[in-house]
């Protein structure tokens, strides 16, 4: 695609990895701009982002006053990107777990899709040397969310995604209520329900460059409880809609 592209990198204490991720993004997708959304990182990540922006014209920074969660950070980045006329908007991690080298294939897939997911669970996808617990947790989370919400995609929880700007307008991220892990699930659910064409491109998911993953069993279980509520409510609503038709059919 020839549309202007921006990659959104939400940051909170990513000072050790940010420079490397920005450098790899510029090498892999030199036409793309980069928007760092920093939630007042106490380790100086915001100041480093400003320094990179002063030296690299394609790097921009959006400062927020406090840590408010991954979802709100992405939503703020989406709003900023749309306001500045970007036609393609990518969400990625700033810790190096999303390989910039996979981005060109994701962007190419937008030629026939509205939303592209960098997928760990389709053929050709892979993850780093995860523990069995982390692997099962992530895989089971995607499978459970897929079943409860009747989503056809394999990687429901992955956070490496590319959107056409028109798709984001249909999804309307401002209406998304989830803040953390569940944000990815709710965004995909809204994309599918709004009629967006969703494609999955295999990626290799790496371990973060520095530090430890912020993922935990508690975070995943909280998300799955929310998915369960959504799924049950949807089935109840669907049953109520079908009931008058069944009654009418019985009369005939």
mmCIF file of C-alpha atoms in Angstrom:
data_model
loop_
_atom_site.group_PDB
_atom_site.id
_atom_site.type_symbol
_atom_site.label_atom_id
_atom_site.label_comp_id
_atom_site.label_asym_id
_atom_site.label_seq_id
_atom_site.Cartn_x
_atom_site.Cartn_y
_atom_site.Cartn_z
ATOM 1 C CA UNK A 1 0.000 0.000 0.000
ATOM 2 C CA UNK A 2 1.091 3.569 -0.689
ATOM 3 C CA UNK A 3 -0.826 5.146 2.199
ATOM 4 C CA UNK A 4 1.136 6.962 4.905
ATOM 5 C CA UNK A 5 2.000 4.503 7.650
ATOM 6 C CA UNK A 6 2.671 4.986 11.353
ATOM 7 C CA UNK A 7 3.729 2.434 13.955
ATOM 8 C CA UNK A 8 2.432 3.080 17.469
ATOM 9 C CA UNK A 9 4.744 2.041 20.313
ATOM 10 C CA UNK A 10 3.227 2.383 23.794
ATOM 11 C CA UNK A 11 5.949 2.611 26.411
ATOM 12 C CA UNK A 12 6.296 2.312 30.150
ATOM 13 C CA UNK A 13 9.857 1.782 31.386
ATOM 14 C CA UNK A 14 11.246 0.609 28.036
ATOM 15 C CA UNK A 15 14.405 2.718 28.062
ATOM 16 C CA UNK A 16 16.654 -0.311 27.485
ATOM 17 C CA UNK A 17 14.894 -1.502 24.323
ATOM 18 C CA UNK A 18 13.368 1.583 22.686
ATOM 19 C CA UNK A 19 16.391 2.716 20.654
ATOM 20 C CA UNK A 20 16.974 -0.751 19.213
ATOM 21 C CA UNK A 21 13.305 -1.241 18.310
ATOM 22 C CA UNK A 22 13.163 2.164 16.602
ATOM 23 C CA UNK A 23 16.336 1.361 14.647
ATOM 24 C CA UNK A 24 15.017 -2.001 13.487
ATOM 25 C CA UNK A 25 11.696 -0.472 12.465
ATOM 26 C CA UNK A 26 13.443 2.160 10.363
ATOM 27 C CA UNK A 27 15.488 -0.555 8.649
ATOM 28 C CA UNK A 28 12.520 -2.863 8.047
ATOM 29 C CA UNK A 29 9.930 -0.254 7.053
ATOM 30 C CA UNK A 30 11.825 2.942 6.193
ATOM 31 C CA UNK A 31 8.688 4.599 4.804
ATOM 32 C CA UNK A 32 6.834 4.332 8.127
ATOM 33 C CA UNK A 33 6.684 6.968 10.837
ATOM 34 C CA UNK A 34 6.870 5.974 14.497
ATOM 35 C CA UNK A 35 4.694 7.333 17.297
ATOM 36 C CA UNK A 36 5.898 6.637 20.829
ATOM 37 C CA UNK A 37 3.093 6.914 23.388
ATOM 38 C CA UNK A 38 4.749 7.187 26.790
ATOM 39 C CA UNK A 39 2.809 6.893 30.041
ATOM 40 C CA UNK A 40 5.156 9.063 32.140
ATOM 41 C CA UNK A 41 7.777 6.318 32.482
ATOM 42 C CA UNK A 42 9.830 6.947 35.629
ATOM 43 C CA UNK A 43 12.946 5.380 34.051
ATOM 44 C CA UNK A 44 13.358 8.174 31.488
ATOM 45 C CA UNK A 45 11.824 6.448 28.459
ATOM 46 C CA UNK A 46 9.872 9.587 27.594
ATOM 47 C CA UNK A 47 13.017 11.699 27.610
ATOM 48 C CA UNK A 48 14.804 9.166 25.401
ATOM 49 C CA UNK A 49 11.845 9.234 22.996
ATOM 50 C CA UNK A 50 12.135 13.035 22.810
ATOM 51 C CA UNK A 51 15.857 12.727 22.077
ATOM 52 C CA UNK A 52 15.174 10.231 19.267
ATOM 53 C CA UNK A 53 12.482 12.531 17.887
ATOM 54 C CA UNK A 54 14.894 15.475 17.844
ATOM 55 C CA UNK A 55 17.356 13.444 15.775
ATOM 56 C CA UNK A 56 14.957 11.461 13.549
ATOM 57 C CA UNK A 57 12.201 13.342 11.750
ATOM 58 C CA UNK A 58 10.028 10.223 11.438
ATOM 59 C CA UNK A 59 9.853 9.672 15.192
ATOM 60 C CA UNK A 60 7.103 11.466 17.115
ATOM 61 C CA UNK A 61 6.188 11.368 20.797
ATOM 62 C CA UNK A 62 2.887 11.593 22.640
ATOM 63 C CA UNK A 63 3.325 12.107 26.385
ATOM 64 C CA UNK A 64 0.608 11.047 28.820
ATOM 65 C CA UNK A 65 0.548 12.082 32.439
ATOM 66 C CA UNK A 66 0.237 8.664 34.105
ATOM 67 C CA UNK A 67 0.168 4.928 33.526
ATOM 68 C CA UNK A 68 -3.404 4.184 32.440
ATOM 69 C CA UNK A 69 -3.115 0.789 30.777
ATOM 70 C CA UNK A 70 -2.243 -0.590 27.362
ATOM 71 C CA UNK A 71 -5.684 -0.085 25.846
ATOM 72 C CA UNK A 72 -5.969 3.636 26.577
ATOM 73 C CA UNK A 73 -2.387 4.151 25.325
ATOM 74 C CA UNK A 74 -3.214 2.545 21.990
ATOM 75 C CA UNK A 75 -6.500 4.454 21.736
ATOM 76 C CA UNK A 76 -4.669 7.742 22.288
ATOM 77 C CA UNK A 77 -2.191 6.739 19.594
ATOM 78 C CA UNK A 78 -4.979 5.773 17.178
ATOM 79 C CA UNK A 79 -6.691 9.119 17.664
ATOM 80 C CA UNK A 80 -3.429 11.000 17.090
ATOM 81 C CA UNK A 81 -2.662 8.977 13.955
ATOM 82 C CA UNK A 82 -6.105 9.435 12.417
ATOM 83 C CA UNK A 83 -6.042 13.167 13.200
ATOM 84 C CA UNK A 84 -2.759 13.476 11.277
ATOM 85 C CA UNK A 85 -4.094 11.685 8.215
ATOM 86 C CA UNK A 86 -2.272 8.363 8.331
ATOM 87 C CA UNK A 87 -3.874 5.743 6.097
ATOM 88 C CA UNK A 88 -2.256 2.710 7.763
ATOM 89 C CA UNK A 89 -1.832 2.404 11.520
ATOM 90 C CA UNK A 90 0.211 -0.350 13.144
ATOM 91 C CA UNK A 91 0.216 -1.327 16.792
ATOM 92 C CA UNK A 92 3.347 -2.967 18.148
ATOM 93 C CA UNK A 93 5.230 -3.537 21.376
ATOM 94 C CA UNK A 94 8.267 -1.450 22.244
ATOM 95 C CA UNK A 95 10.015 -4.286 24.086
ATOM 96 C CA UNK A 96 11.224 -6.146 20.984
ATOM 97 C CA UNK A 97 8.818 -9.072 21.226
ATOM 98 C CA UNK A 98 7.192 -8.000 17.943
ATOM 99 C CA UNK A 99 9.860 -8.353 15.283
ATOM 100 C CA UNK A 100 10.045 -5.283 13.000
ATOM 101 C CA UNK A 101 11.354 -7.621 10.306
ATOM 102 C CA UNK A 102 7.843 -9.150 10.031
ATOM 103 C CA UNK A 103 6.189 -5.795 9.379
ATOM 104 C CA UNK A 104 6.677 -5.592 5.569
ATOM 105 C CA UNK A 105 4.681 -8.811 5.084
ATOM 106 C CA UNK A 106 1.908 -7.517 7.314
ATOM 107 C CA UNK A 107 1.715 -4.264 5.375
ATOM 108 C CA UNK A 108 1.638 -6.147 2.067
ATOM 109 C CA UNK A 109 -1.304 -8.224 3.315
ATOM 110 C CA UNK A 110 -3.371 -5.045 3.744
ATOM 111 C CA UNK A 111 -3.790 -5.013 -0.039
ATOM 112 C CA UNK A 112 -6.566 -7.574 0.440
ATOM 113 C CA UNK A 113 -7.619 -6.907 4.037
ATOM 114 C CA UNK A 114 -8.771 -4.166 6.384
ATOM 115 C CA UNK A 115 -7.005 -5.570 9.448
ATOM 116 C CA UNK A 116 -3.907 -7.772 9.538
ATOM 117 C CA UNK A 117 -2.909 -9.777 12.611
ATOM 118 C CA UNK A 118 0.674 -10.848 13.137
ATOM 119 C CA UNK A 119 -0.232 -14.389 14.171
ATOM 120 C CA UNK A 120 1.719 -16.843 16.290
ATOM 121 C CA UNK A 121 -0.762 -19.658 15.820
ATOM 122 C CA UNK A 122 -1.199 -19.990 12.043
ATOM 123 C CA UNK A 123 1.054 -22.215 9.936
ATOM 124 C CA UNK A 124 4.505 -20.652 9.837
ATOM 125 C CA UNK A 125 4.023 -18.719 13.087
ATOM 126 C CA UNK A 126 6.293 -19.347 16.064
ATOM 127 C CA UNK A 127 7.107 -18.214 19.587
ATOM 128 C CA UNK A 128 10.383 -17.914 21.441
ATOM 129 C CA UNK A 129 11.499 -20.442 24.029
ATOM 130 C CA UNK A 130 8.500 -20.056 26.297
ATOM 131 C CA UNK A 131 7.857 -22.130 29.378
ATOM 132 C CA UNK A 132 5.122 -24.765 28.943
ATOM 133 C CA UNK A 133 2.923 -22.736 31.316
ATOM 134 C CA UNK A 134 3.192 -19.550 29.270
ATOM 135 C CA UNK A 135 2.633 -21.402 25.997
ATOM 136 C CA UNK A 136 -0.500 -23.161 27.268
ATOM 137 C CA UNK A 137 -1.792 -19.960 28.858
ATOM 138 C CA UNK A 138 -1.513 -17.962 25.640
ATOM 139 C CA UNK A 139 -2.738 -20.714 23.325
ATOM 140 C CA UNK A 140 -5.665 -21.642 25.559
ATOM 141 C CA UNK A 141 -6.620 -17.973 25.949
ATOM 142 C CA UNK A 142 -6.938 -17.541 22.182
ATOM 143 C CA UNK A 143 -8.854 -20.791 21.765
ATOM 144 C CA UNK A 144 -11.267 -19.999 24.580
ATOM 145 C CA UNK A 145 -11.945 -16.451 23.361
ATOM 146 C CA UNK A 146 -12.449 -17.771 19.833
ATOM 147 C CA UNK A 147 -15.025 -20.303 21.018
ATOM 148 C CA UNK A 148 -16.912 -17.949 23.345
ATOM 149 C CA UNK A 149 -17.101 -15.057 20.865
ATOM 150 C CA UNK A 150 -17.279 -17.218 17.718
ATOM 151 C CA UNK A 151 -14.269 -15.582 16.145
ATOM 152 C CA UNK A 152 -12.658 -17.488 13.246
ATOM 153 C CA UNK A 153 -9.122 -16.180 13.742
ATOM 154 C CA UNK A 154 -6.389 -18.284 15.379
ATOM 155 C CA UNK A 155 -4.518 -15.579 17.311
ATOM 156 C CA UNK A 156 -7.194 -13.676 19.201
ATOM 157 C CA UNK A 157 -4.929 -12.090 21.803
ATOM 158 C CA UNK A 158 -1.925 -11.087 19.691
ATOM 159 C CA UNK A 159 -1.028 -7.406 19.811
ATOM 160 C CA UNK A 160 0.928 -7.010 16.560
ATOM 161 C CA UNK A 161 -1.674 -5.613 14.144
ATOM 162 C CA UNK A 162 -2.025 -3.325 11.142
ATOM 163 C CA UNK A 163 -5.218 -1.390 10.367
ATOM 164 C CA UNK A 164 -6.488 0.636 7.483
ATOM 165 C CA UNK A 165 -7.655 3.982 8.878
ATOM 166 C CA UNK A 166 -11.173 3.299 7.541
ATOM 167 C CA UNK A 167 -11.250 0.050 9.506
ATOM 168 C CA UNK A 168 -10.395 1.870 12.729
ATOM 169 C CA UNK A 169 -13.265 4.261 12.075
ATOM 170 C CA UNK A 170 -15.627 1.284 11.809
ATOM 171 C CA UNK A 171 -14.180 -0.404 14.890
ATOM 172 C CA UNK A 172 -14.385 2.871 16.860
ATOM 173 C CA UNK A 173 -11.682 2.183 19.488
ATOM 174 C CA UNK A 174 -13.071 4.973 21.659
ATOM 175 C CA UNK A 175 -15.938 2.640 22.525
ATOM 176 C CA UNK A 176 -13.605 -0.127 23.693
ATOM 177 C CA UNK A 177 -13.811 -0.469 27.467
ATOM 178 C CA UNK A 178 -10.973 -2.934 28.125
ATOM 179 C CA UNK A 179 -7.700 -1.519 29.382
ATOM 180 C CA UNK A 180 -5.207 -4.387 29.478
ATOM 181 C CA UNK A 181 -4.848 -7.879 28.015
ATOM 182 C CA UNK A 182 -8.522 -8.023 27.020
ATOM 183 C CA UNK A 183 -8.146 -4.924 24.838
ATOM 184 C CA UNK A 184 -6.807 -7.018 21.944
ATOM 185 C CA UNK A 185 -9.759 -9.408 22.167
ATOM 186 C CA UNK A 186 -12.343 -6.640 22.233
ATOM 187 C CA UNK A 187 -10.724 -4.809 19.309
ATOM 188 C CA UNK A 188 -10.743 -7.950 17.158
ATOM 189 C CA UNK A 189 -14.323 -8.757 18.135
ATOM 190 C CA UNK A 190 -15.433 -5.275 17.092
ATOM 191 C CA UNK A 191 -13.495 -5.592 13.823
ATOM 192 C CA UNK A 192 -15.206 -8.861 12.911
ATOM 193 C CA UNK A 193 -18.660 -7.683 13.964
ATOM 194 C CA UNK A 194 -18.274 -4.469 11.936
ATOM 195 C CA UNK A 195 -17.552 -6.474 8.779
ATOM 196 C CA UNK A 196 -13.820 -5.825 8.456
ATOM 197 C CA UNK A 197 -11.786 -8.236 6.348
ATOM 198 C CA UNK A 198 -9.274 -9.744 8.784
ATOM 199 C CA UNK A 199 -6.135 -11.574 7.615
ATOM 200 C CA UNK A 200 -3.512 -13.403 9.654
ATOM 201 C CA UNK A 201 0.169 -13.346 8.694
ATOM 202 C CA UNK A 202 2.583 -15.718 10.457
ATOM 203 C CA UNK A 203 5.145 -14.038 12.673
ATOM 204 C CA UNK A 204 7.906 -15.145 14.996
ATOM 205 C CA UNK A 205 7.168 -13.819 18.478
ATOM 206 C CA UNK A 206 10.357 -13.142 20.430
ATOM 207 C CA UNK A 207 11.033 -12.746 24.124
ATOM 208 C CA UNK A 208 11.314 -9.110 25.162
ATOM 209 C CA UNK A 209 14.827 -7.702 24.778
ATOM 210 C CA UNK A 210 15.200 -6.694 28.426
ATOM 211 C CA UNK A 211 13.388 -7.361 31.671
ATOM 212 C CA UNK A 212 10.553 -9.783 32.260
ATOM 213 C CA UNK A 213 7.164 -10.153 30.622
ATOM 214 C CA UNK A 214 4.349 -8.198 32.261
ATOM 215 C CA UNK A 215 1.969 -11.082 31.500
ATOM 216 C CA UNK A 216 0.651 -13.126 34.439
ATOM 217 C CA UNK A 217 -1.945 -15.793 35.146
ATOM 218 C CA UNK A 218 -4.031 -13.212 37.019
ATOM 219 C CA UNK A 219 -4.141 -10.855 34.019
ATOM 220 C CA UNK A 220 -5.188 -13.643 31.658
ATOM 221 C CA UNK A 221 -7.859 -15.003 34.022
ATOM 222 C CA UNK A 222 -9.351 -11.527 34.431
ATOM 223 C CA UNK A 223 -9.583 -11.234 30.644
ATOM 224 C CA UNK A 224 -11.174 -14.662 30.275
ATOM 225 C CA UNK A 225 -13.785 -13.815 32.898
ATOM 226 C CA UNK A 226 -14.705 -10.778 30.818
ATOM 227 C CA UNK A 227 -14.837 -12.887 27.646
ATOM 228 C CA UNK A 228 -17.120 -15.346 29.439
ATOM 229 C CA UNK A 229 -19.513 -12.535 30.362
ATOM 230 C CA UNK A 230 -19.568 -11.262 26.785
ATOM 231 C CA UNK A 231 -20.153 -14.738 25.397
ATOM 232 C CA UNK A 232 -22.995 -15.540 27.794
ATOM 233 C CA UNK A 233 -24.712 -12.205 27.212
ATOM 234 C CA UNK A 234 -24.454 -12.675 23.451
ATOM 235 C CA UNK A 235 -25.964 -16.149 23.614
ATOM 236 C CA UNK A 236 -28.827 -14.926 25.805
ATOM 237 C CA UNK A 237 -29.539 -12.061 23.418
ATOM 238 C CA UNK A 238 -29.414 -14.411 20.445
ATOM 239 C CA UNK A 239 -31.787 -16.837 22.156
ATOM 240 C CA UNK A 240 -34.279 -14.052 22.851
ATOM 241 C CA UNK A 241 -34.170 -12.916 19.233
ATOM 242 C CA UNK A 242 -34.797 -16.442 17.973
ATOM 243 C CA UNK A 243 -37.635 -17.250 20.391
ATOM 244 C CA UNK A 244 -40.451 -15.296 18.606
ATOM 245 C CA UNK A 245 -39.500 -16.974 15.328
ATOM 246 C CA UNK A 246 -39.720 -20.386 16.963
ATOM 247 C CA UNK A 247 -43.135 -19.571 18.437
ATOM 248 C CA UNK A 248 -44.410 -18.335 15.073
ATOM 249 C CA UNK A 249 -43.111 -21.459 13.382
ATOM 250 C CA UNK A 250 -44.906 -23.638 15.948
ATOM 251 C CA UNK A 251 -48.222 -21.916 15.199
ATOM 252 C CA UNK A 252 -47.843 -22.603 11.498
#
